[in-house]
XYZ file of C-alpha atoms in Angstrom:
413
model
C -25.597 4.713 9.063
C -24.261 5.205 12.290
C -21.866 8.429 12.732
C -19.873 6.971 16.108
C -18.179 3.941 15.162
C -17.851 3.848 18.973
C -19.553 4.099 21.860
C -18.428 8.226 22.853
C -16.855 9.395 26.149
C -16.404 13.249 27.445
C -12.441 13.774 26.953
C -12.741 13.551 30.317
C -13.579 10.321 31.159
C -10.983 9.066 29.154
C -8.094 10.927 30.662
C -7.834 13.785 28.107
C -8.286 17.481 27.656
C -11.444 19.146 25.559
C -9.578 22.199 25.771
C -7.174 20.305 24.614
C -8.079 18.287 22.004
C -9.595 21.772 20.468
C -6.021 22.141 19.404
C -6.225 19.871 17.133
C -9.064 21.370 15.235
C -7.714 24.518 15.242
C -4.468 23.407 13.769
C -6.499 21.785 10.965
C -8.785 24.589 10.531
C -5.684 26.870 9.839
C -4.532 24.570 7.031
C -8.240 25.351 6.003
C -8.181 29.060 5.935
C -4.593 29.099 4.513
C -6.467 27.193 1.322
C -3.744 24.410 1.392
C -6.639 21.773 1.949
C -10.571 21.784 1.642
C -11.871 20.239 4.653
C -10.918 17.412 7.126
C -12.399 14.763 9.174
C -11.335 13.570 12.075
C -12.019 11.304 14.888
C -9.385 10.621 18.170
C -10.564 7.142 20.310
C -9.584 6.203 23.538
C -10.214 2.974 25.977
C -12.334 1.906 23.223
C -14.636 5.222 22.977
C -14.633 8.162 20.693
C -13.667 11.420 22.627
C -13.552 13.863 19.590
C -14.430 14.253 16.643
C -14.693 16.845 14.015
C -15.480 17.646 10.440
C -14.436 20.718 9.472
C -14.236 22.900 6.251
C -16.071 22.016 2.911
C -16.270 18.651 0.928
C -16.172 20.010 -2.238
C -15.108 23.865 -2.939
C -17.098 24.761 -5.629
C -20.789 23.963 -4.417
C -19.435 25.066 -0.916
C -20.847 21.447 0.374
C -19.767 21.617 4.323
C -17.712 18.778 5.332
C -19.667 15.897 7.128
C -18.188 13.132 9.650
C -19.941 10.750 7.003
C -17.852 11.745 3.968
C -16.119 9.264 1.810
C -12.301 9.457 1.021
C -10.660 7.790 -1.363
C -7.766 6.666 0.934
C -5.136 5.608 -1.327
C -2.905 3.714 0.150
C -4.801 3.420 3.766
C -5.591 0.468 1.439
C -2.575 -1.316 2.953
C -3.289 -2.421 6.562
C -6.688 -3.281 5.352
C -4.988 -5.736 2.596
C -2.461 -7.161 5.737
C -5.362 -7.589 7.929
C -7.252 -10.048 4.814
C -3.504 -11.676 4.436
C -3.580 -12.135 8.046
C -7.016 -13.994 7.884
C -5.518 -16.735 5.996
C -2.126 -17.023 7.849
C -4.381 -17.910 10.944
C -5.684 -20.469 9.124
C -2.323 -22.026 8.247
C -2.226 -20.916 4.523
C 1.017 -19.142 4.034
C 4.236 -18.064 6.026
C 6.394 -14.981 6.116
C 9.174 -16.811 4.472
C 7.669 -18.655 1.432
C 8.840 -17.558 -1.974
C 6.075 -15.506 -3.681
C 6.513 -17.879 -6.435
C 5.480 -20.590 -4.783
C 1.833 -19.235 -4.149
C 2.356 -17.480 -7.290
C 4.490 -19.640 -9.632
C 4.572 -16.895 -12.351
C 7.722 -15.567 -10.063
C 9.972 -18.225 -10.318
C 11.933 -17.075 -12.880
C 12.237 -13.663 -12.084
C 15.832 -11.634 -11.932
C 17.187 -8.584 -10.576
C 18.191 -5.347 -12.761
C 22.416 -5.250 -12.317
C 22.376 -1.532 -14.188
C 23.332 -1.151 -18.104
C 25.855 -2.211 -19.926
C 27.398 0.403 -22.122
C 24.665 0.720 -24.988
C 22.313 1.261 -22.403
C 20.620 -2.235 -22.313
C 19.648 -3.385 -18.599
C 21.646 -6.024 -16.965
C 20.155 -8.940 -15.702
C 21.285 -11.487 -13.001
C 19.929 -13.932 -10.804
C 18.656 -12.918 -7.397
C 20.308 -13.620 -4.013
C 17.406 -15.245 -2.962
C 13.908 -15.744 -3.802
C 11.819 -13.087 -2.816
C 9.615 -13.693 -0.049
C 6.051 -13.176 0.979
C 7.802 -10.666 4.660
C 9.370 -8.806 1.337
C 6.530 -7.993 -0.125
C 4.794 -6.760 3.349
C 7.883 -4.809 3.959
C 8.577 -3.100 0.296
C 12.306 -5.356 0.204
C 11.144 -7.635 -2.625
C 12.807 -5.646 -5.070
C 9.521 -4.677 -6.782
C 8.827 -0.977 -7.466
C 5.546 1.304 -8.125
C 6.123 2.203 -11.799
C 2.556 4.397 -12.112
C 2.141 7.278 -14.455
C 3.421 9.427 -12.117
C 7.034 7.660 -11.564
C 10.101 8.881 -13.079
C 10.485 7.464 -16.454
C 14.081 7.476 -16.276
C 14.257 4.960 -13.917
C 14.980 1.468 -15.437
C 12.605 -0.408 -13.556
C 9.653 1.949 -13.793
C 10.174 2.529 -16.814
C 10.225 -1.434 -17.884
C 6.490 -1.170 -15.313
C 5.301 1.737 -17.923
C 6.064 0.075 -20.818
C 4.201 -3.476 -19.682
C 1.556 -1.282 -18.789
C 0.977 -3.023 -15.842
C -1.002 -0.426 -14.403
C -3.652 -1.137 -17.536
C -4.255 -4.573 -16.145
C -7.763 -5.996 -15.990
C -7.364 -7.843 -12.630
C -4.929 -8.943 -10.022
C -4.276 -11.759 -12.160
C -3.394 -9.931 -15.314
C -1.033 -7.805 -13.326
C 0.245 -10.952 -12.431
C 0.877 -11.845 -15.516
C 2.321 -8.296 -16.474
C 4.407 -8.168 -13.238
C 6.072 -11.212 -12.776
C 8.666 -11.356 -15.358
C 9.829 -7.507 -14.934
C 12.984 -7.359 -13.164
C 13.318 -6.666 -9.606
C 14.829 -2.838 -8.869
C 18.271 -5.086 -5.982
C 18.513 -7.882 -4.440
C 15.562 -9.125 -2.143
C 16.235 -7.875 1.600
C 19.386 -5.644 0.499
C 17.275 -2.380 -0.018
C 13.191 -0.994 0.779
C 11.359 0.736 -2.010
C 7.681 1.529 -1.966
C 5.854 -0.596 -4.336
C 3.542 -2.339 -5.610
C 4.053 -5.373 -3.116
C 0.741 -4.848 -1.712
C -1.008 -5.731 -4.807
C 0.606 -9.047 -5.428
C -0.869 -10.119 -1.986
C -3.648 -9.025 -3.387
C -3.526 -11.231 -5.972
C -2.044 -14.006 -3.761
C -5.277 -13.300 -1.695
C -7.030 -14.205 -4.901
C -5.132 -17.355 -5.622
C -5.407 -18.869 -2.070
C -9.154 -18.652 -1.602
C -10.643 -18.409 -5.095
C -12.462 -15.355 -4.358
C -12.025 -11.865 -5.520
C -9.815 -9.502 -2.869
C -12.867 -7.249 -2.774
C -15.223 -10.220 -1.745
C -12.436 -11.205 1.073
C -12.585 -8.434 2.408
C -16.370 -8.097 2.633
C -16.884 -11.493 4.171
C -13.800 -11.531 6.750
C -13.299 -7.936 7.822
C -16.294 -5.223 6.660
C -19.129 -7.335 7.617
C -18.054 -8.691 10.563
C -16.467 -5.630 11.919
C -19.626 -3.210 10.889
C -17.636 -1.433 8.213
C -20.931 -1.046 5.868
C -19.134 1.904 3.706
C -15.723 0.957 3.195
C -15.433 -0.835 -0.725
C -13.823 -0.466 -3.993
C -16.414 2.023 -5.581
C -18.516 4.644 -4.806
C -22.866 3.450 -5.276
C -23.967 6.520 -7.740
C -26.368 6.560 -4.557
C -23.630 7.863 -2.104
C -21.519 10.028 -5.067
C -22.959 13.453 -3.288
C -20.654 11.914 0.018
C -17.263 11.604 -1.854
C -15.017 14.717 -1.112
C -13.919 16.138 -4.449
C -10.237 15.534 -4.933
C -7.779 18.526 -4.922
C -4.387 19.118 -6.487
C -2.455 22.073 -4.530
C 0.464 23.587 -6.406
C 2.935 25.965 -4.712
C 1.258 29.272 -4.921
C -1.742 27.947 -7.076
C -5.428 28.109 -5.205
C -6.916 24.172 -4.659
C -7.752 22.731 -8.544
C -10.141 19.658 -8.914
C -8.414 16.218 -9.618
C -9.242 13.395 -11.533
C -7.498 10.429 -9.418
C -4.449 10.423 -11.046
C -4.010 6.285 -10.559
C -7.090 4.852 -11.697
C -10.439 5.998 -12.609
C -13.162 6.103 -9.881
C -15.193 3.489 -9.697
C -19.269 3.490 -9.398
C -19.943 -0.091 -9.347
C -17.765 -3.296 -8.433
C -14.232 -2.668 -10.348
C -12.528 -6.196 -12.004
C -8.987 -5.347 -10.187
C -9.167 -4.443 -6.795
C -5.946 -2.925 -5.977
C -4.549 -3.986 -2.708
C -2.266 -1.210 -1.940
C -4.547 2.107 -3.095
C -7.934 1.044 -3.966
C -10.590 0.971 -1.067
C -13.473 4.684 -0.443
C -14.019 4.569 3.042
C -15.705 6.771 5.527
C -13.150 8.345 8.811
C -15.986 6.199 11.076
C -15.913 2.992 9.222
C -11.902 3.182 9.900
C -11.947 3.880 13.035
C -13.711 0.426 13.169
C -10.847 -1.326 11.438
C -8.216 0.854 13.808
C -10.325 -0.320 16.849
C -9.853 -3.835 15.650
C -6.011 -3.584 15.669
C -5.899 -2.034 19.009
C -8.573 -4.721 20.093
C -6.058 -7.474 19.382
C -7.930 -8.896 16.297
C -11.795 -8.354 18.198
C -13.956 -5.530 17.820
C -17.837 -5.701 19.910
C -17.001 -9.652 20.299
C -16.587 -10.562 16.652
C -12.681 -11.616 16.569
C -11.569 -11.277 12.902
C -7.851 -12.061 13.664
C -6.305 -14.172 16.505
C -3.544 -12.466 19.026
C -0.351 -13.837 17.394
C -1.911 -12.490 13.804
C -2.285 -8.840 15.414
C 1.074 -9.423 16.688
C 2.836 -10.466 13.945
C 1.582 -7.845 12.173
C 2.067 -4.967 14.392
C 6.023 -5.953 15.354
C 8.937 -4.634 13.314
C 10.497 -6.597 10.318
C 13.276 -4.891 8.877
C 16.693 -5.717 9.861
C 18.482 -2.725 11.700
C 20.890 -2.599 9.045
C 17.792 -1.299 6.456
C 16.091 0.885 9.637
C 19.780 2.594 10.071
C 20.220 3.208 6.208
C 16.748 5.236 6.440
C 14.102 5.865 4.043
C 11.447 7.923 2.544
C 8.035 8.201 1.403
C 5.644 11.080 1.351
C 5.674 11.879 4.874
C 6.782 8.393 6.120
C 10.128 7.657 7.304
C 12.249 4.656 8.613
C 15.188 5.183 10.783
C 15.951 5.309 14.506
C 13.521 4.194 16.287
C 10.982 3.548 13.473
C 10.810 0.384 12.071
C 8.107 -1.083 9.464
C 5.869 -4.168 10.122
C 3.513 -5.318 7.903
C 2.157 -2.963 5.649
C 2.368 0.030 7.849
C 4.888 1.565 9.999
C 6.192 1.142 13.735
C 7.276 2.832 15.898
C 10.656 1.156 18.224
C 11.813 3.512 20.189
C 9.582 6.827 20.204
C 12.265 8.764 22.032
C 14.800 7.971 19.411
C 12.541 8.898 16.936
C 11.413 11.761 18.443
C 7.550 11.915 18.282
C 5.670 12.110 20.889
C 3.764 8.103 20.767
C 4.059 5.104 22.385
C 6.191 2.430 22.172
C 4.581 -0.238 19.208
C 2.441 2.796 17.073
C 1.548 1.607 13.884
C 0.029 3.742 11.276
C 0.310 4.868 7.790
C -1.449 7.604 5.410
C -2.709 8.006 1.750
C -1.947 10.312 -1.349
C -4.612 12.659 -0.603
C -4.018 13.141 2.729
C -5.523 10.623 4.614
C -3.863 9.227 8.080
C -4.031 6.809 10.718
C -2.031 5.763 14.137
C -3.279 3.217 16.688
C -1.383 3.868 19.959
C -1.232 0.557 22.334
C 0.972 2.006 24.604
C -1.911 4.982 25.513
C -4.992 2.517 24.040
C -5.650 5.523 21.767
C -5.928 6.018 17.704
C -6.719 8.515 15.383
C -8.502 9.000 11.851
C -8.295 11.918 9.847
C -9.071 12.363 6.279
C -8.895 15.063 3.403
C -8.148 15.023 -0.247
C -5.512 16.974 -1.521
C -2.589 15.907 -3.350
C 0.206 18.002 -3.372
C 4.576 18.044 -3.334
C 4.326 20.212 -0.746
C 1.655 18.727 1.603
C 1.263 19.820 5.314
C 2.034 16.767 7.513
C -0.577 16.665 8.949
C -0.630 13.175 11.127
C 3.108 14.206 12.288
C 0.996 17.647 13.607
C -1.617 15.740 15.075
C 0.300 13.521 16.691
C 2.277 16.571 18.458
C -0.734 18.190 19.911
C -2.206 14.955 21.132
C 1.541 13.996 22.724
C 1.380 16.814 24.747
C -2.171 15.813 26.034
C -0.843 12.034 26.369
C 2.011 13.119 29.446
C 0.091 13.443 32.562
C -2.865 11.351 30.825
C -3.407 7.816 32.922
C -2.547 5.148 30.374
């Protein structure tokens, strides 16, 4: 079980700072000692060689277990790109398009409508969509579909319709499928972006194209190939001692142990494999997939993805209309100069934005606190990972992303 996913460099030799770079461990280590996390990992790449990387504080609080650059992380919904990566598989081979109609790799859609409000007794209002929704709606969160876990409000119409279906109960993709597909959609497909549960139906449309599980996909086209030996939908009872203990942090409450508040952990091979917040990975075994992206679809010769897939699925797909509108998730934002491609992310026009990247960053994070960027402009990324939920998290990939800007200025690209 290697512990650098890549061959390593001195900052140095890749055109960064030590000294530097130290900053970045310092700023985590303060989260540390202020008790708002437990521990972190984290590993900065660039020109294809790992130049830092640290693993700092404890893995679990209680046995005061030090935190290891081999830890697992459940990393939520760092589940995403993975899941776009798989989709982008089969697009290379010729098997879907951006603009097909989810129904018709998934005919269970076809009749599906869009929630107009309530009428004055409080019933929802149905109509028929705009349009069909299509497959670049679901990578970009404008198919109208919504999240609807136990932790969404249940005064929203939609969720709440998601709650009672109990769609999150499902025994696979396909039975969410079947839960899913005649709830209504939360607008009109395209008019609006809400985070969702998008992901998961390419799971399931995954599923339906090649006849294999989305776990086994995975496996065969991406993990093996690319080396990622630890990165699956359950934890062995072998490697349980490795899996940082889950945290809730409360405003002035010290870290309290968390069952995962979406599904249960798994120790074997789970029946649903949930596309958009299932995968336990290790920061190392990421930094693989990140290396990929940045690679253009190759990583140490194996090519998993052709240019024009990497392309395609780094690029920006929202109309500016949507980006100018702006929206919100955890710590994730669209608006000037940040766009979102598929299943993650990018950035336009850093400047506008005002973080310190390069033109074309992708990334995205988890629940608990887990976070990626790959840089193309610098040939740089970044993997950190905790586990801590909390309202009030420290944004921590936004922090990172500060120090290592100021590093990135005189550094040769």
């Amino acid at each position: 079980m290697p512990l650098t996913p890549l061959p390593i460099a001195s900052p140095d030799e890749v055109g960064l700072s030590g000294a530097g770079l130290a900053t970045l461990d310092a700023a985590l280590q303060a989260h540390i000692d202020a008790g708002t996390i437990a521990g972190a990992v984290m590993i900065v790449a660039r020109q294809g060689r790992v130049c830092h990387q640290a693993a700092l504080g404890r893995r679990d609080v209680a046995s005061d277990a030090p935190a290891r650059i081999d830890d697992l992380f459940r990393i939520f919904s760092m589940t995403k790109p993975i899941t776009a990566a798989a989709m982008m598989s089969l697009w290379d081979e010729g098997r879907w398009t951006l603009d097909d109609p989810i129904a018709l790799h998934l005919p269970e859609f076809a009749g599906v409508e869009v929630c107009a409000g309530k009428d004055g007794e409080g019933r929802m209002v149905l109509e028929a969509p705009q349009r069909p929704p299509t497959l670049r709606d679901l990578f970009t969160h404008t198919a109208g579909l919504s999240y609807g876990t136990r932790l969404s409000d249940p005064n929203d119409p939609v969720d709440a319709v998601y709650q009672a279906a109990g769609v999150w109960d499902a025994r696979d993709l396909a039975d969410m499928v079947t839960r899913l597909a005649p709830l209504p959609l939360a607008y009109h497909p395209g008019t609006s972006w809400r985070y969702s549960l998008g992901m998961d139906v390419e799971g399931a449309i995954i599923e339906r194209l090649t006849g294999q599980t989305l776990a086994a996909v995975m496996k065969q086209r991406l993990f093996d190939p690319l080396g990622m030996t630890e990165t699956r939908f359950f934890t062995p009872p072998a490697d349980r001692a490795r899996l940082a203990t889950l945290y809730l942090k409360s405003p002035g409450q010290p870290l309290t142990e968390l069952d995962n508040p979406m599904f249960a952990d798994a120790s074997r091979e789970p029946p649903l494999a949930w596309g958009g917040a299932g995968l336990v990975s290790t920061a190392s075994d990421y930094v693989r997939f990140a290396a990929m992206l940045l690679g253009r679809g190759s990583l140490d010769g194996k090519r998993v993805l052709s240019d024009a897939a990497v392309d395609l699925m780094l690029k920006n797909h929202l109309s500016q209309a949507l980006i100018e509108r702006g929206f919100v998730m955890g710590h994730q934002r669209i608006g000037p100069g940040r766009g979102f491609a598929l299943n993650g992310s990018v950035f336009t026009d850093p400047a506008l934005a005002g973080v310190a990247v390069g033109r074309g960053t992708y990334q995205w994070d988890g629940a608990a606190g887990t976070w990626f960027w790959i840089d193309p402009a610098y040939d740089l990324l970044c993997v950190g990972m905790t586990q801590t939920m909390s309202y009030t998290a420290p944004a921590l990939q936004a922090e990172m992303q500060a120090l290592l800007g100021r590093l990135l200025v005189d550094a040769p690209a």
